[in-house]
JSON list of C-alpha atoms in Angstrom, two decimals:
[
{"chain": "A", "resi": 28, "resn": "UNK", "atom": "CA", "xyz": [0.00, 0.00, 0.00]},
{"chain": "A", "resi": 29, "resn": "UNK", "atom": "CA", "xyz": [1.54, 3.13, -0.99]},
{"chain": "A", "resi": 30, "resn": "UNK", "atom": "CA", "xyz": [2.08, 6.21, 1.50]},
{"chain": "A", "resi": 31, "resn": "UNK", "atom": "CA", "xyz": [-0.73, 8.59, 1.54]},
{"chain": "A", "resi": 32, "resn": "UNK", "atom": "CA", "xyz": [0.45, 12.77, 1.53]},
{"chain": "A", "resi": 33, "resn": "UNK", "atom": "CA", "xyz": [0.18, 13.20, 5.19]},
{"chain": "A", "resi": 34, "resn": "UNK", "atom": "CA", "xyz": [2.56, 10.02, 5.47]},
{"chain": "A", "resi": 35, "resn": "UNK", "atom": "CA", "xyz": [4.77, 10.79, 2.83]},
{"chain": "A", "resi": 36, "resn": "UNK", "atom": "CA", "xyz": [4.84, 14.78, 4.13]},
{"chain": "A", "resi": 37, "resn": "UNK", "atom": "CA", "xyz": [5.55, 12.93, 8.03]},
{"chain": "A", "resi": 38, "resn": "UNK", "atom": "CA", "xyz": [7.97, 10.40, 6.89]},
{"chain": "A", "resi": 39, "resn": "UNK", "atom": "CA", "xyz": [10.20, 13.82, 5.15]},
{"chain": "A", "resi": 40, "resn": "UNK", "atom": "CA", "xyz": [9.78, 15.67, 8.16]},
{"chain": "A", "resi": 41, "resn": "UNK", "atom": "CA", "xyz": [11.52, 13.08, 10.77]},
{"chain": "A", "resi": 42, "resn": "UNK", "atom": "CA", "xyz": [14.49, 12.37, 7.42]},
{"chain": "A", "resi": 43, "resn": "UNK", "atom": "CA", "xyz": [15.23, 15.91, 7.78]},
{"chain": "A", "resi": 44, "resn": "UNK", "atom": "CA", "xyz": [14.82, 16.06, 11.76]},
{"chain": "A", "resi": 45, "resn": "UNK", "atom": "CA", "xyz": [17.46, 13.37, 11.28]},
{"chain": "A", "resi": 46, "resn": "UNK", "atom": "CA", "xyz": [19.68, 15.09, 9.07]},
{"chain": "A", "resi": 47, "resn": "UNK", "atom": "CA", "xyz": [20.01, 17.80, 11.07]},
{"chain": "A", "resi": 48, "resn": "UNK", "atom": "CA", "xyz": [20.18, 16.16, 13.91]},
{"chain": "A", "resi": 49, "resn": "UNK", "atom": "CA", "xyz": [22.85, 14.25, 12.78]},
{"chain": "A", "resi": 50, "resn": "UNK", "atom": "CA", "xyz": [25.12, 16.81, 11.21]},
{"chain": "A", "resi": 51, "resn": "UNK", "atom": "CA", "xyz": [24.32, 19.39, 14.51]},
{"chain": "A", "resi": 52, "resn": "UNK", "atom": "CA", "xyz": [25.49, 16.75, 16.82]},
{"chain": "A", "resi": 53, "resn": "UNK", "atom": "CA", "xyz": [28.40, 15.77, 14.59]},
{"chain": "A", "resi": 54, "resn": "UNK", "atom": "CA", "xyz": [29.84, 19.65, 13.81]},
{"chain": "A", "resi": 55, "resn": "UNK", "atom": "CA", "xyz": [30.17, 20.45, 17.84]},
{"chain": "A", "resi": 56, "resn": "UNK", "atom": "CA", "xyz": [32.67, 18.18, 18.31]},
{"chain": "A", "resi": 57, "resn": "UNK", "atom": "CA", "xyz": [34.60, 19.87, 15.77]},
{"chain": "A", "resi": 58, "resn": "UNK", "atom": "CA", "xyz": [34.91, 22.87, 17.63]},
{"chain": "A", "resi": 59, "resn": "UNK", "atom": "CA", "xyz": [37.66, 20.96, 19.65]},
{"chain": "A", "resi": 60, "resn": "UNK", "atom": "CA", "xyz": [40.12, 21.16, 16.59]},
{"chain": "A", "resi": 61, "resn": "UNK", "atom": "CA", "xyz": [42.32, 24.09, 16.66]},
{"chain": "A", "resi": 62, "resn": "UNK", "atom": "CA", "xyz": [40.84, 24.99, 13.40]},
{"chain": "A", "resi": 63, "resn": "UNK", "atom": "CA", "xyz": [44.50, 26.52, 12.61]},
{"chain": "A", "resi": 64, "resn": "UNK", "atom": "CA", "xyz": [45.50, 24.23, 9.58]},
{"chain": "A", "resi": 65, "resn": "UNK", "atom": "CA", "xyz": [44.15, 24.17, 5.85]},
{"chain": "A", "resi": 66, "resn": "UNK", "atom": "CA", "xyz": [43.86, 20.45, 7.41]},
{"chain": "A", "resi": 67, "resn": "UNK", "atom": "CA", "xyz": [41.23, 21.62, 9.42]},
{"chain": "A", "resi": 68, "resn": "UNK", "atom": "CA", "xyz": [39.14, 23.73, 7.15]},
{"chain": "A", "resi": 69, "resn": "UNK", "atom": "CA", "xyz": [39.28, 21.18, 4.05]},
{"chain": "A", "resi": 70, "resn": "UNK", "atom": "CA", "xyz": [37.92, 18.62, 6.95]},
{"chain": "A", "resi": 71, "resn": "UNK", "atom": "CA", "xyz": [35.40, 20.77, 8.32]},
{"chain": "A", "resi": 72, "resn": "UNK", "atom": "CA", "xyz": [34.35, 22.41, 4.96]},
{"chain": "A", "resi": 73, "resn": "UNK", "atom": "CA", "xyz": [33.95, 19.21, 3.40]},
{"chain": "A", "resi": 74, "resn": "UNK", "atom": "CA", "xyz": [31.45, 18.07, 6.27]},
{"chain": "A", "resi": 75, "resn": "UNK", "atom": "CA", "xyz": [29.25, 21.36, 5.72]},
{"chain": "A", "resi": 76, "resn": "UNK", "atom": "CA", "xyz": [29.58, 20.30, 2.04]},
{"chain": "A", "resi": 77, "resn": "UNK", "atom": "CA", "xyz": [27.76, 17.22, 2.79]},
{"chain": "A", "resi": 78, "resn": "UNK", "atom": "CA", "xyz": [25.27, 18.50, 5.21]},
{"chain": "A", "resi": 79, "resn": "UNK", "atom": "CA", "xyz": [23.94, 20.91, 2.73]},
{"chain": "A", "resi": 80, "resn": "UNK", "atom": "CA", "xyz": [23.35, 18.48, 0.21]},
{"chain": "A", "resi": 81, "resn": "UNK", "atom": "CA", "xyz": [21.54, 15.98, 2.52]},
{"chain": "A", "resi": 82, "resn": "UNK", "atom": "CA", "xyz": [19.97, 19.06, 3.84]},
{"chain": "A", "resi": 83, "resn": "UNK", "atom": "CA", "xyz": [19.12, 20.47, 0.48]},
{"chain": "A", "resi": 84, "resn": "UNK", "atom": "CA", "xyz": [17.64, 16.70, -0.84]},
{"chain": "A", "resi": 85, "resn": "UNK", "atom": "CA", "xyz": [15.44, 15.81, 2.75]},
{"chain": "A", "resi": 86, "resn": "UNK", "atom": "CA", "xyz": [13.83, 19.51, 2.76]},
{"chain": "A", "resi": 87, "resn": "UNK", "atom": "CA", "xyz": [13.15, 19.79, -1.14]},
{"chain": "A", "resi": 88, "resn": "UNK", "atom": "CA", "xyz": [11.33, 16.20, -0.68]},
{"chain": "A", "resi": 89, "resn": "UNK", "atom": "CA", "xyz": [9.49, 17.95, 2.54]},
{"chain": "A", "resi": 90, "resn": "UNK", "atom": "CA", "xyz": [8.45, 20.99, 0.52]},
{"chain": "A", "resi": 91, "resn": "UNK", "atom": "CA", "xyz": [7.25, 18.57, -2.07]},
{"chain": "A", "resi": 92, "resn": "UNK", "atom": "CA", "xyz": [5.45, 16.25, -0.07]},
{"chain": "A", "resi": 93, "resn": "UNK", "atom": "CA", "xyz": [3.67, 19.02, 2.20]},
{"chain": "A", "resi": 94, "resn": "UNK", "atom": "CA", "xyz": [2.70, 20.57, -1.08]},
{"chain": "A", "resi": 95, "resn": "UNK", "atom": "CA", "xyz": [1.09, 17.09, -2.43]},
{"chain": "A", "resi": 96, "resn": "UNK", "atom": "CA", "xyz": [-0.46, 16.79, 1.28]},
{"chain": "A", "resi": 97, "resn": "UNK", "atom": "CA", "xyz": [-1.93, 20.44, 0.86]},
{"chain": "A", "resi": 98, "resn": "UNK", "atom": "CA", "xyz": [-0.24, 22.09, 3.89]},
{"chain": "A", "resi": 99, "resn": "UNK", "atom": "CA", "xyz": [0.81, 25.11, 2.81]},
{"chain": "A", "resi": 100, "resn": "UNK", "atom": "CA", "xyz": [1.97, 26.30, 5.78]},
{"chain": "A", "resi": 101, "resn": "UNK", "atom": "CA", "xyz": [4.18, 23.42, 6.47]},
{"chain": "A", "resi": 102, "resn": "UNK", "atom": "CA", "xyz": [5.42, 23.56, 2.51]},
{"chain": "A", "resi": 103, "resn": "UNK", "atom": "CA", "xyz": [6.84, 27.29, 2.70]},
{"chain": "A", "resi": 104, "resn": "UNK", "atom": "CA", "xyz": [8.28, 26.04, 6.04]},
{"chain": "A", "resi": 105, "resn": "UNK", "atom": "CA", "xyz": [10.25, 23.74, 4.52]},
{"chain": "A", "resi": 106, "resn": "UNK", "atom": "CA", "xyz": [11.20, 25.78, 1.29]},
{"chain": "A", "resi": 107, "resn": "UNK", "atom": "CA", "xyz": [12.65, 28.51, 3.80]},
{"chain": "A", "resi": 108, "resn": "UNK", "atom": "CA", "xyz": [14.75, 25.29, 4.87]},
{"chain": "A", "resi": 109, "resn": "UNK", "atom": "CA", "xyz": [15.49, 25.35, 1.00]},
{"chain": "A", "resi": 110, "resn": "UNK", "atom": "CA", "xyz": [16.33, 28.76, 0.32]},
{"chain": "A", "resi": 111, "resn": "UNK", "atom": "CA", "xyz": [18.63, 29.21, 3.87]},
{"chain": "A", "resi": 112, "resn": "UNK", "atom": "CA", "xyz": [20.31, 26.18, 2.91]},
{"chain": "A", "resi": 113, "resn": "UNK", "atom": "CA", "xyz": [21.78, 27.38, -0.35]},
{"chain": "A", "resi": 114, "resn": "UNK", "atom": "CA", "xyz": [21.88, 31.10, 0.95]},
{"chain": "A", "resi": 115, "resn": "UNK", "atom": "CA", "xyz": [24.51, 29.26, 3.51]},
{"chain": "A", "resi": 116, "resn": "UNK", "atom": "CA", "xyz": [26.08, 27.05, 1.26]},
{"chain": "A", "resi": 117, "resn": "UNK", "atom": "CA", "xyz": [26.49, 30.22, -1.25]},
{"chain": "A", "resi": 118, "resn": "UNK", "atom": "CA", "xyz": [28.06, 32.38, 1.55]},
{"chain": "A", "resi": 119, "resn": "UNK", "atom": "CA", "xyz": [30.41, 30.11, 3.75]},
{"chain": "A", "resi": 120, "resn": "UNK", "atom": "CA", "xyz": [31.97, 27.61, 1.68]},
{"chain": "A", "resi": 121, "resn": "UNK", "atom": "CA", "xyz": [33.56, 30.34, -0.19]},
{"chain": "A", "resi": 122, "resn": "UNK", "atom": "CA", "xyz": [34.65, 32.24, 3.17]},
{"chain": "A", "resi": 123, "resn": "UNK", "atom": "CA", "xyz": [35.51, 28.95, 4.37]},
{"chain": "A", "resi": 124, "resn": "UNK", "atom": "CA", "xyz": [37.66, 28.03, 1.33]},
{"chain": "A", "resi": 125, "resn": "UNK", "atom": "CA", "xyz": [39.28, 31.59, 1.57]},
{"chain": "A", "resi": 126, "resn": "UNK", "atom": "CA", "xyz": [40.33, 31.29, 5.04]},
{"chain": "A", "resi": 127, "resn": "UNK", "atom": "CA", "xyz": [41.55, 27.82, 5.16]},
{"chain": "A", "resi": 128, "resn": "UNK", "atom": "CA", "xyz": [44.01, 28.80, 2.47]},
{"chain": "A", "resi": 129, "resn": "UNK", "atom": "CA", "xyz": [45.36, 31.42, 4.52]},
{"chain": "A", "resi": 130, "resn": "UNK", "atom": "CA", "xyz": [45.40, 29.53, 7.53]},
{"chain": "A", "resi": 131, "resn": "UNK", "atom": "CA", "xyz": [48.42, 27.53, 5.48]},
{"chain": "A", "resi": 132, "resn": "UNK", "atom": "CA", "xyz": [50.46, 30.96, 5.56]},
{"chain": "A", "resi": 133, "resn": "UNK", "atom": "CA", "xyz": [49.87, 31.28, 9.45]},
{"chain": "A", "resi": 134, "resn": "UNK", "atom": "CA", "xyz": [47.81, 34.21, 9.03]},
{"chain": "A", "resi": 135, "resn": "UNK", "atom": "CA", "xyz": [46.43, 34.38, 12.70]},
{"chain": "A", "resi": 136, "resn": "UNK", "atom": "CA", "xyz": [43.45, 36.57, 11.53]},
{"chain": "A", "resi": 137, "resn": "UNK", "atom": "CA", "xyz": [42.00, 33.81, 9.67]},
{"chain": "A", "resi": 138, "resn": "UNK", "atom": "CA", "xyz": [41.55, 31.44, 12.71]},
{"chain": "A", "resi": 139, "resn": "UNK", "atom": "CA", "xyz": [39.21, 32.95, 14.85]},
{"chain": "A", "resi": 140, "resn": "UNK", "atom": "CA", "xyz": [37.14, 33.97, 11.66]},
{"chain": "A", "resi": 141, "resn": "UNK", "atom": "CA", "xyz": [36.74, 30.52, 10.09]},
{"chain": "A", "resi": 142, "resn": "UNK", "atom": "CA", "xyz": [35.80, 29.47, 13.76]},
{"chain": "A", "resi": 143, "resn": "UNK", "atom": "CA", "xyz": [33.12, 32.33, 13.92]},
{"chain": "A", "resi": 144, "resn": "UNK", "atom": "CA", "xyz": [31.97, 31.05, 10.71]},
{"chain": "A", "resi": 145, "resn": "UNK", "atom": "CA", "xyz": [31.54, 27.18, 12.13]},
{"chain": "A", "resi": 146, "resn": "UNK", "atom": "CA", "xyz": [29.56, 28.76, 14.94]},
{"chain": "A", "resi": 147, "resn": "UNK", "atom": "CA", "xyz": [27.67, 30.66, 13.04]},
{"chain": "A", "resi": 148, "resn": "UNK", "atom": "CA", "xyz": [26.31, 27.51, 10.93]},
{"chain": "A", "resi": 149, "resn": "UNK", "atom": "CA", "xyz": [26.30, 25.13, 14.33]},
{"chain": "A", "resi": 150, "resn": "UNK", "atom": "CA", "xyz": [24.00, 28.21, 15.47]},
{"chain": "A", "resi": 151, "resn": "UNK", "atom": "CA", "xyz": [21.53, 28.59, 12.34]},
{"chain": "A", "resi": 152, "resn": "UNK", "atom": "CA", "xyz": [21.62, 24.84, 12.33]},
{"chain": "A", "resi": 153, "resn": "UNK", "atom": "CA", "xyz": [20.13, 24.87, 15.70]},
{"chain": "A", "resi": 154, "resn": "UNK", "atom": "CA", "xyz": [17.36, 27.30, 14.88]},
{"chain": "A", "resi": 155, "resn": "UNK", "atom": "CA", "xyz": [16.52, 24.71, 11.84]},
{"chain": "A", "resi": 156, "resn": "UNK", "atom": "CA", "xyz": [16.27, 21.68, 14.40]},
{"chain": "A", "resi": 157, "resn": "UNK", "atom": "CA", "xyz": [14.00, 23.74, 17.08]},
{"chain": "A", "resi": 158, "resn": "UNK", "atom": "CA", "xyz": [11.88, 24.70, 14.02]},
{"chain": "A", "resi": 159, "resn": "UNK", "atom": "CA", "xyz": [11.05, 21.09, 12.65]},
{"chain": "A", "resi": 160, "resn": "UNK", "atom": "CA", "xyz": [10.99, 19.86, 16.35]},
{"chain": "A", "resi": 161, "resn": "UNK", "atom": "CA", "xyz": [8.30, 22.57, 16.37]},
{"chain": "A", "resi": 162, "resn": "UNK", "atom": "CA", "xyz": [6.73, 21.91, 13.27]},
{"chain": "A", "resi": 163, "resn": "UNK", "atom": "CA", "xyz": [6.37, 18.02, 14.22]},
{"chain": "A", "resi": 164, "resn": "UNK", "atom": "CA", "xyz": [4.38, 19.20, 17.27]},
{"chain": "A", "resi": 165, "resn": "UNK", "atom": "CA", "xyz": [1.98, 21.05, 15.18]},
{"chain": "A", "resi": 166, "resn": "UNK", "atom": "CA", "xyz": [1.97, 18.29, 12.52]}
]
């Protein structure tokens, strides 16, 4: 029997609660590296790399399925998802990229603002999980 809307539309919503989940949990740990090495930033760049494409795939499928489901609401919820997702990927890989290269040439500047950048996302990140935490509850 196949998934009805409101199935399909729940079944996205807890993949993405997972996916963020996951990658939240996994990137505060990496505050604990020094993040003073290209080593670093290629590592830690390369895991926001793949949380915005598991991101980007689990809340396209919840806009989609909320859509199908007619829940408006909850289907501009998760395009917002969408749309901060790339704004983020758009705007910090590129700092991050910048920085880590300079962190090879021991410019001390670039440390503290590829960290700022890592909280940043851990941050946003956060306010992504409380929001489909919250959305599940209204769901």
């Amino acid at each position: 029997m196949p998934l009805q809307p409101n199935q399909f539309a729940l079944f996205s919503t807890v993949a993405l609660l997972v996916v963020t989940a996951y990658f939240l949990l996994g990137s505060i740990p990496l505050l604990t590296l020094r993040h003073d090495t290209t080593l670093d930033a290629r590592f830690i760049r390369s895991f926001y790399v793949t949380y915005y494409r598991f991101a980007l795939v689990t809340a396209t499928g919840a806009t989609i399925s909320y859509a199908m489901a007619s829940r408006p609401v909850f289907a501009v919820g998760a395009a917002a998802i969408v749309v901060v997702t790339l704004l983020l990927r758009r705007h910090y890989l590129p700092k991050m990229d910048a920085l880590g290269v300079q962190m090879g040439d021991d410019a001390t500047a670039a440390i503290p603002a590829f960290r700022r950048i890592h909280q940043r996302a851990i941050l946003i990140n956060l306010a992504q999980l409380l929001g489909i935490l919250g959305s599940l509850t209204a769901l």
